[in-house]
Amino acid sequence: MGKRITFHDHKPKTLSLQQAVIEGFSKERKSIPPKFFYDERGSALFAAICDQPEYYPPDVEQAMLTRLAQEIADLTGTGRVIFEPGAGSTAKIRLLLEALRPLAYVPMDISCEFLKQAAADLVDEFPWLPVHATCVDFTHSLPIPETAPPGRRLAFFPGSSIGNFSPQAACEFLTLVHQQIGPDGLLLIGVDTKKDPDILHAAYNDAAGVTAAFNLNLLHRIRNETDVECNPENFDHQAFYNPEQGRIEMHLVSRCRQTLRLNGYRFELAEGETVHTENSYKYTPQEFLAQASRAGLREVRHWVAEQDLFALYLLAGA
Ligand SMILES: C[S@@+](CC[C@H](N)C(=O)[O-])C[C@H]1O[C@@H](n2cnc3c(N)ncnc32)[C@H](O)[C@@H]1O
């Protein structure tokens, strides 16, 4: 019997937080891409966000996956090769594995150590499942490792991670997924819906302050991993719904006038100036299906949770 678990590192060597700080802080509106949230501590904090009562998406999506597992399997069939960009803790695929009985599972994530541990735990729990864990930056590529067997593919992209892309970048990412699944492939994707802004606001401003700690962890990373001298205590977490753009925006707000120095660069921040760290776009089913069709993906079926809180889409390659 072959090895049940393999690890592959396809993370681009160009992935430098220091470079991202220089580029992002040189813009008129300062920003850092959200992929830099995820070191080991960031991944653990994200897992803790998922336990916060205000952060409804994981509970709603997991209830949908549990309830729909057999219906989804009836549509996809069994024995596919499943790959999951941004697999994180792999909590969601676990809900589908018995029904979908894949030939192999390829979890992909930028947080390599967290991915390794999650993959090892998965193999312990599902000893029949070959796992090919792959460390990637999915904004660059989605490489399926050579150790994975050939077979019809199913991409799984839960957690509304598609909302972190701008609509243009989301279309490019869906096109990349489309290329990787091929003409007989499928994509099962979870996408957050537009809803009462109060529900959205509470979800990204949990009372326990875990989302705030997750956002501020970026500054701890910058302090620990780059030559920038910065004090995370000089910043506050901010998250709000921007109705014109249909997205939650997350920012780090400078609490005072301050100068960050890095190898001859000087970045001035005024009091109240923000560093934009994440967007989370929300889509109505109509908007999302139009977006998918721009990437050449057609609807097989979609499901909407009670009170329209969240949606799941099964899409097929053309
Ligand atoms: C919002 S979490 C979702 C986790 C999981 N899919 C879920 O639904 O609970 C985003 C996940 O994607 C990973 N991630 C973020 N940006 C990434 C990138 N550019 N390339 C690969 N993984 C990324 C993070 O490490 C994290 O595990």
Short mmCIF file of C-alpha atoms and ligand atoms in Angstrom, two decimals:
data_model
loop_
_atom_site.label_atom_id
_atom_site.label_comp_id
_atom_site.label_asym_id
_atom_site.label_seq_id
_atom_site.Cartn_x
_atom_site.Cartn_y
_atom_site.Cartn_z
CA MET A 1 0.00 0.00 0.00
CA GLY A 2 1.33 3.51 -0.94
CA LYS A 3 1.96 6.34 1.46
CA ARG A 4 -1.30 7.71 2.88
CA ILE A 5 0.08 11.22 3.22
CA THR A 6 2.50 13.34 1.19
CA PHE A 7 3.61 16.98 1.60
CA HIS A 8 4.57 19.40 -1.16
CA ASP A 9 5.87 22.94 -0.95
CA HIS A 10 4.84 25.07 -3.93
CA LYS A 11 4.80 28.38 -2.08
CA PRO A 12 6.47 31.01 -4.30
CA LYS A 13 9.81 32.19 -2.95
CA THR A 14 8.77 35.77 -3.75
CA LEU A 15 6.20 35.75 -0.95
CA SER A 16 7.78 38.38 1.29
CA LEU A 17 5.94 40.24 4.00
CA GLN A 18 8.64 42.94 3.97
CA GLN A 19 8.07 43.54 0.25
CA ALA A 20 4.29 43.65 0.81
CA VAL A 21 4.77 46.27 3.54
CA ILE A 22 6.93 48.45 1.27
CA GLU A 23 4.44 48.18 -1.60
CA GLY A 24 1.31 48.50 0.54
CA PHE A 25 2.51 51.39 2.72
CA SER A 26 3.75 53.35 -0.32
CA LYS A 27 0.19 53.61 -1.70
CA GLU A 28 -1.94 56.65 -1.08
CA ARG A 29 -4.41 54.35 0.72
CA LYS A 30 -2.22 51.96 2.71
CA SER A 31 -3.01 48.25 2.50
CA ILE A 32 -1.60 44.75 3.08
CA PRO A 33 -2.98 41.65 1.26
CA PRO A 34 -5.03 39.38 3.58
CA LYS A 35 -2.92 36.30 2.83
CA PHE A 36 -0.39 37.70 5.34
CA PHE A 37 -2.85 37.12 8.21
CA TYR A 38 -2.03 33.44 8.16
CA ASP A 39 1.03 32.42 10.11
CA GLU A 40 0.49 29.62 12.64
CA ARG A 41 -0.98 32.06 15.20
CA GLY A 42 -3.18 33.68 12.53
CA SER A 43 -4.56 30.28 11.52
CA ALA A 44 -5.28 29.41 15.16
CA LEU A 45 -7.00 32.79 15.63
CA PHE A 46 -9.11 32.18 12.52
CA ALA A 47 -10.18 28.81 14.00
CA ALA A 48 -11.16 30.70 17.19
CA ILE A 49 -13.17 33.26 15.15
CA CYS A 50 -15.19 30.32 13.82
CA ASP A 51 -16.26 29.55 17.43
CA GLN A 52 -17.57 33.06 18.10
CA PRO A 53 -21.37 33.22 18.37
CA GLU A 54 -21.60 36.37 16.19
CA TYR A 55 -19.60 34.84 13.34
CA TYR A 56 -22.49 32.93 11.75
CA PRO A 57 -20.92 31.63 8.44
CA PRO A 58 -19.17 28.46 9.73
CA ASP A 59 -22.18 27.16 11.69
CA VAL A 60 -24.59 27.88 8.85
CA GLU A 61 -22.33 26.41 6.17
CA GLN A 62 -21.49 23.33 8.24
CA ALA A 63 -25.19 22.67 8.93
CA MET A 64 -25.83 22.92 5.16
CA LEU A 65 -22.95 20.56 4.29
CA THR A 66 -24.11 18.02 6.88
CA ARG A 67 -27.70 18.13 5.68
CA LEU A 68 -26.83 18.11 1.97
CA ALA A 69 -23.89 15.66 1.96
CA GLN A 70 -25.84 12.82 0.32
CA GLU A 71 -27.63 15.10 -2.14
CA ILE A 72 -24.27 16.56 -3.17
CA ALA A 73 -22.78 13.06 -3.53
CA ASP A 74 -25.73 12.02 -5.73
CA LEU A 75 -24.83 14.92 -8.05
CA THR A 76 -21.04 14.53 -8.03
CA GLY A 77 -20.73 10.75 -7.75
CA THR A 78 -17.98 9.18 -5.63
CA GLY A 79 -14.31 8.51 -6.43
CA ARG A 80 -13.26 12.03 -7.43
CA VAL A 81 -9.95 13.71 -6.61
CA ILE A 82 -10.90 16.61 -4.33
CA PHE A 83 -8.68 19.65 -3.96
CA GLU A 84 -9.39 22.45 -1.51
CA PRO A 85 -7.60 25.83 -1.79
CA GLY A 86 -7.29 27.44 1.66
CA ALA A 87 -8.24 24.21 3.44
CA GLY A 88 -7.30 25.56 6.89
CA SER A 89 -8.36 23.14 9.63
CA THR A 90 -10.09 20.86 7.03
CA ALA A 91 -13.19 20.96 9.29
CA LYS A 92 -15.60 21.28 6.37
CA ILE A 93 -14.39 18.52 4.06
CA ARG A 94 -14.71 16.09 6.99
CA LEU A 95 -18.50 16.56 6.77
CA LEU A 96 -18.52 15.30 3.17
CA LEU A 97 -15.88 12.58 3.12
CA GLU A 98 -18.05 9.58 3.96
CA ALA A 99 -20.67 10.55 1.36
CA LEU A 100 -18.21 11.60 -1.38
CA ARG A 101 -15.64 8.82 -0.77
CA PRO A 102 -12.92 10.59 -2.82
CA LEU A 103 -10.03 8.79 -4.46
CA ALA A 104 -7.68 11.33 -2.88
CA TYR A 105 -7.81 14.69 -1.13
CA VAL A 106 -5.43 17.60 -1.82
CA PRO A 107 -5.66 20.28 0.90
CA MET A 108 -3.84 23.48 -0.14
CA ASP A 109 -2.88 26.33 2.15
CA ILE A 110 -0.39 29.15 2.60
CA SER A 111 -0.03 28.39 6.33
CA CYS A 112 2.31 25.42 5.89
CA GLU A 113 2.82 24.21 9.47
CA PHE A 114 -0.89 24.48 10.26
CA LEU A 115 -1.67 22.60 7.03
CA LYS A 116 0.75 19.77 7.92
CA GLN A 117 -0.86 19.28 11.32
CA ALA A 118 -4.40 19.42 9.91
CA ALA A 119 -3.50 16.88 7.20
CA ALA A 120 -1.90 14.51 9.74
CA ASP A 121 -5.01 14.70 11.95
CA LEU A 122 -7.23 14.02 8.94
CA VAL A 123 -5.34 10.85 8.00
CA ASP A 124 -5.65 9.61 11.59
CA GLU A 125 -9.39 10.14 11.44
CA PHE A 126 -9.94 8.80 7.89
CA PRO A 127 -7.29 6.08 7.45
CA TRP A 128 -8.71 5.05 4.05
CA LEU A 129 -8.08 8.51 2.52
CA PRO A 130 -4.84 9.35 0.62
CA VAL A 131 -3.94 12.98 1.43
CA HIS A 132 -1.51 15.11 -0.62
CA ALA A 133 -1.06 18.32 1.40
CA THR A 134 0.29 21.18 -0.70
CA CYS A 135 1.62 24.49 0.54
CA VAL A 136 0.64 27.14 -2.05
CA ASP A 137 -0.26 30.76 -2.58
CA PHE A 138 -3.55 30.27 -4.40
CA THR A 139 -3.40 33.80 -5.79
CA HIS A 140 -0.47 32.51 -7.91
CA SER A 141 -1.35 28.92 -8.83
CA LEU A 142 -3.23 25.77 -7.83
CA PRO A 143 -0.73 22.97 -8.52
CA ILE A 144 -2.05 19.43 -8.06
CA PRO A 145 0.98 17.37 -6.97
CA GLU A 146 2.18 14.52 -9.18
CA THR A 147 1.64 12.05 -6.35
CA ALA A 148 -2.14 12.61 -6.63
CA PRO A 149 -3.86 10.01 -8.81
CA PRO A 150 -5.53 10.92 -12.10
CA GLY A 151 -9.32 11.08 -11.96
CA ARG A 152 -12.29 13.38 -12.28
CA ARG A 153 -11.76 16.42 -10.10
CA LEU A 154 -13.88 18.29 -7.60
CA ALA A 155 -12.67 21.63 -6.26
CA PHE A 156 -14.02 22.57 -2.83
CA PHE A 157 -13.85 26.23 -1.80
CA PRO A 158 -15.95 26.85 1.33
CA GLY A 159 -15.86 29.62 3.92
CA SER A 160 -16.72 32.42 1.45
CA SER A 161 -12.99 32.88 0.83
CA ILE A 162 -14.01 33.96 -2.69
CA GLY A 163 -15.28 37.14 -1.00
CA ASN A 164 -11.69 38.14 -0.16
CA PHE A 165 -10.99 38.70 -3.87
CA SER A 166 -12.11 41.82 -5.73
CA PRO A 167 -14.83 40.90 -8.29
CA GLN A 168 -12.21 41.06 -11.07
CA ALA A 169 -9.73 38.87 -9.14
CA ALA A 170 -12.56 36.48 -8.19
CA CYS A 171 -13.30 35.98 -11.89
CA GLU A 172 -9.60 35.25 -12.55
CA PHE A 173 -9.47 32.81 -9.62
CA LEU A 174 -12.63 30.99 -10.77
CA THR A 175 -11.09 30.77 -14.27
CA LEU A 176 -7.98 29.17 -12.73
CA VAL A 177 -10.16 26.70 -10.80
CA HIS A 178 -12.04 25.98 -14.03
CA GLN A 179 -8.74 25.16 -15.79
CA GLN A 180 -7.70 22.86 -12.93
CA ILE A 181 -10.97 20.89 -12.78
CA GLY A 182 -11.18 20.41 -16.56
CA PRO A 183 -14.33 19.80 -18.62
CA ASP A 184 -15.62 16.91 -16.46
CA GLY A 185 -14.79 18.69 -13.22
CA LEU A 186 -16.96 20.33 -10.59
CA LEU A 187 -16.64 23.13 -8.06
CA LEU A 188 -18.51 23.17 -4.75
CA ILE A 189 -18.24 26.67 -3.30
CA GLY A 190 -19.67 28.41 -0.22
CA VAL A 191 -20.45 32.12 -0.60
CA ASP A 192 -21.77 34.60 1.95
CA THR A 193 -24.91 36.52 1.01
CA LYS A 194 -25.91 40.18 1.23
CA LYS A 195 -27.97 40.71 4.38
CA ASP A 196 -28.89 43.08 7.22
CA PRO A 197 -25.72 45.16 7.82
CA ASP A 198 -26.18 44.81 11.60
CA ILE A 199 -25.69 41.03 11.33
CA LEU A 200 -22.58 41.59 9.21
CA HIS A 201 -21.21 44.25 11.52
CA ALA A 202 -21.58 42.00 14.59
CA ALA A 203 -19.94 39.06 12.79
CA TYR A 204 -16.72 41.01 12.20
CA ASN A 205 -16.72 42.78 15.59
CA ASP A 206 -17.21 39.88 18.01
CA ALA A 207 -17.57 40.81 21.66
CA ALA A 208 -14.62 38.63 22.73
CA GLY A 209 -12.29 40.59 20.45
CA VAL A 210 -11.01 37.55 18.52
CA THR A 211 -11.42 39.15 15.08
CA ALA A 212 -9.62 42.21 16.45
CA ALA A 213 -6.74 39.99 17.65
CA PHE A 214 -6.66 38.30 14.21
CA ASN A 215 -6.45 41.66 12.43
CA LEU A 216 -3.81 43.02 14.86
CA ASN A 217 -1.76 39.80 14.48
CA LEU A 218 -0.64 41.23 11.15
CA LEU A 219 1.26 43.92 13.06
CA HIS A 220 2.85 41.32 15.33
CA ARG A 221 4.01 39.52 12.19
CA ILE A 222 5.39 42.75 10.74
CA ARG A 223 7.22 43.48 13.99
CA ASN A 224 8.62 39.93 14.31
CA GLU A 225 9.38 39.06 10.67
CA THR A 226 10.48 42.31 9.03
CA ASP A 227 12.88 45.14 9.81
CA VAL A 228 9.96 47.52 10.47
CA GLU A 229 9.77 48.85 13.99
CA CYS A 230 6.11 49.04 14.88
CA ASN A 231 4.06 48.84 18.05
CA PRO A 232 0.78 46.92 17.58
CA GLU A 233 -0.64 48.83 20.56
CA ASN A 234 -0.65 51.97 18.42
CA PHE A 235 -3.42 50.51 16.24
CA ASP A 236 -7.10 49.58 16.60
CA HIS A 237 -9.21 47.03 14.75
CA GLN A 238 -12.00 48.40 12.52
CA ALA A 239 -14.56 46.48 10.45
CA PHE A 240 -17.67 47.87 8.74
CA TYR A 241 -20.05 47.13 5.87
CA ASN A 242 -19.57 49.27 2.78
CA PRO A 243 -22.99 49.12 1.06
CA GLU A 244 -21.82 50.77 -2.20
CA GLN A 245 -19.19 48.07 -2.71
CA GLY A 246 -21.26 45.27 -1.11
CA ARG A 247 -18.37 44.26 1.14
CA ILE A 248 -17.13 44.18 4.70
CA GLU A 249 -13.89 46.13 4.98
CA MET A 250 -11.31 45.44 7.66
CA HIS A 251 -8.74 48.08 8.57
CA LEU A 252 -6.05 48.79 11.16
CA VAL A 253 -6.51 52.34 12.43
CA SER A 254 -3.52 54.35 13.61
CA ARG A 255 -4.25 55.60 17.15
CA CYS A 256 -1.74 58.43 16.85
CA ARG A 257 0.52 60.20 14.42
CA GLN A 258 3.44 57.82 13.88
CA THR A 259 6.35 57.05 11.56
CA LEU A 260 7.28 53.49 10.60
CA ARG A 261 10.87 53.08 9.40
CA LEU A 262 12.24 50.34 7.19
CA ASN A 263 15.66 50.25 5.48
CA GLY A 264 15.68 53.94 4.57
CA TYR A 265 11.92 54.09 3.91
CA ARG A 266 9.78 56.29 6.17
CA PHE A 267 6.04 55.72 6.26
CA GLU A 268 4.04 58.48 7.96
CA LEU A 269 0.64 57.62 9.42
CA ALA A 270 -1.72 60.35 10.60
CA GLU A 271 -3.93 59.79 13.63
CA GLY A 272 -7.02 57.94 12.38
CA GLU A 273 -5.37 56.89 9.08
CA THR A 274 -6.03 53.26 8.21
CA VAL A 275 -4.25 50.30 6.67
CA HIS A 276 -6.80 48.30 4.67
CA THR A 277 -6.27 44.60 5.48
CA GLU A 278 -9.23 42.67 4.07
CA ASN A 279 -12.41 42.84 2.02
CA SER A 280 -15.18 40.31 2.28
CA TYR A 281 -17.55 40.75 -0.66
CA LYS A 282 -21.12 39.49 -0.25
CA TYR A 283 -23.09 38.20 -3.25
CA THR A 284 -26.76 37.58 -4.00
CA PRO A 285 -27.22 34.23 -5.81
CA GLN A 286 -27.95 36.13 -9.02
CA GLU A 287 -24.73 38.14 -8.72
CA PHE A 288 -22.61 35.11 -7.90
CA LEU A 289 -23.99 32.94 -10.70
CA ALA A 290 -23.28 35.76 -13.17
CA GLN A 291 -19.74 35.93 -11.81
CA ALA A 292 -19.31 32.14 -12.19
CA SER A 293 -20.60 32.20 -15.74
CA ARG A 294 -18.01 34.86 -16.65
CA ALA A 295 -15.43 32.22 -15.66
CA GLY A 296 -17.17 29.65 -17.89
CA LEU A 297 -18.76 27.75 -14.99
CA ARG A 298 -22.42 26.74 -15.18
CA GLU A 299 -24.78 25.99 -12.34
CA VAL A 300 -25.61 22.39 -11.50
CA ARG A 301 -27.55 23.36 -8.38
CA HIS A 302 -27.48 25.91 -5.60
CA TRP A 303 -28.86 25.96 -2.08
CA VAL A 304 -29.63 28.92 0.18
CA ALA A 305 -29.68 28.61 3.99
CA GLU A 306 -32.62 29.68 6.15
CA GLN A 307 -33.10 33.46 6.27
CA ASP A 308 -30.82 33.67 3.21
CA LEU A 309 -27.79 33.67 5.52
CA PHE A 310 -25.38 31.77 3.24
CA ALA A 311 -25.33 29.95 -0.11
CA LEU A 312 -23.67 26.85 -1.56
CA TYR A 313 -23.18 26.39 -5.30
CA LEU A 314 -22.29 23.28 -7.30
CA LEU A 315 -20.82 24.42 -10.61
CA ALA A 316 -19.57 22.50 -13.61
CA GLY A 317 -16.80 23.13 -16.10
CA ALA A 318 -18.01 23.82 -19.61
C1 LIG B 1 -11.03 32.32 5.85
S1 LIG B 1 -10.01 30.92 6.07
C2 LIG B 1 -11.08 29.61 5.52
C3 LIG B 1 -10.63 28.24 5.97
C4 LIG B 1 -11.53 27.10 5.53
N1 LIG B 1 -11.55 26.95 4.07
C5 LIG B 1 -12.91 27.27 6.06
O1 LIG B 1 -13.83 27.41 5.27
O2 LIG B 1 -13.08 27.26 7.29
C6 LIG B 1 -8.90 31.13 4.72
C7 LIG B 1 -7.90 30.01 4.58
O3 LIG B 1 -7.20 30.22 3.35
C8 LIG B 1 -5.80 30.26 3.60
N2 LIG B 1 -5.25 31.25 2.67
C9 LIG B 1 -5.45 32.59 2.69
N3 LIG B 1 -4.83 33.17 1.64
C10 LIG B 1 -4.24 32.17 0.96
C11 LIG B 1 -3.45 32.13 -0.24
N4 LIG B 1 -3.16 33.24 -0.92
N5 LIG B 1 -3.01 30.91 -0.68
C12 LIG B 1 -3.31 29.78 0.02
N6 LIG B 1 -4.05 29.75 1.15
C13 LIG B 1 -4.51 30.93 1.61
C14 LIG B 1 -5.64 30.63 5.05
O4 LIG B 1 -4.42 30.16 5.60
C15 LIG B 1 -6.86 29.98 5.69
O5 LIG B 1 -6.62 28.65 6.05
#
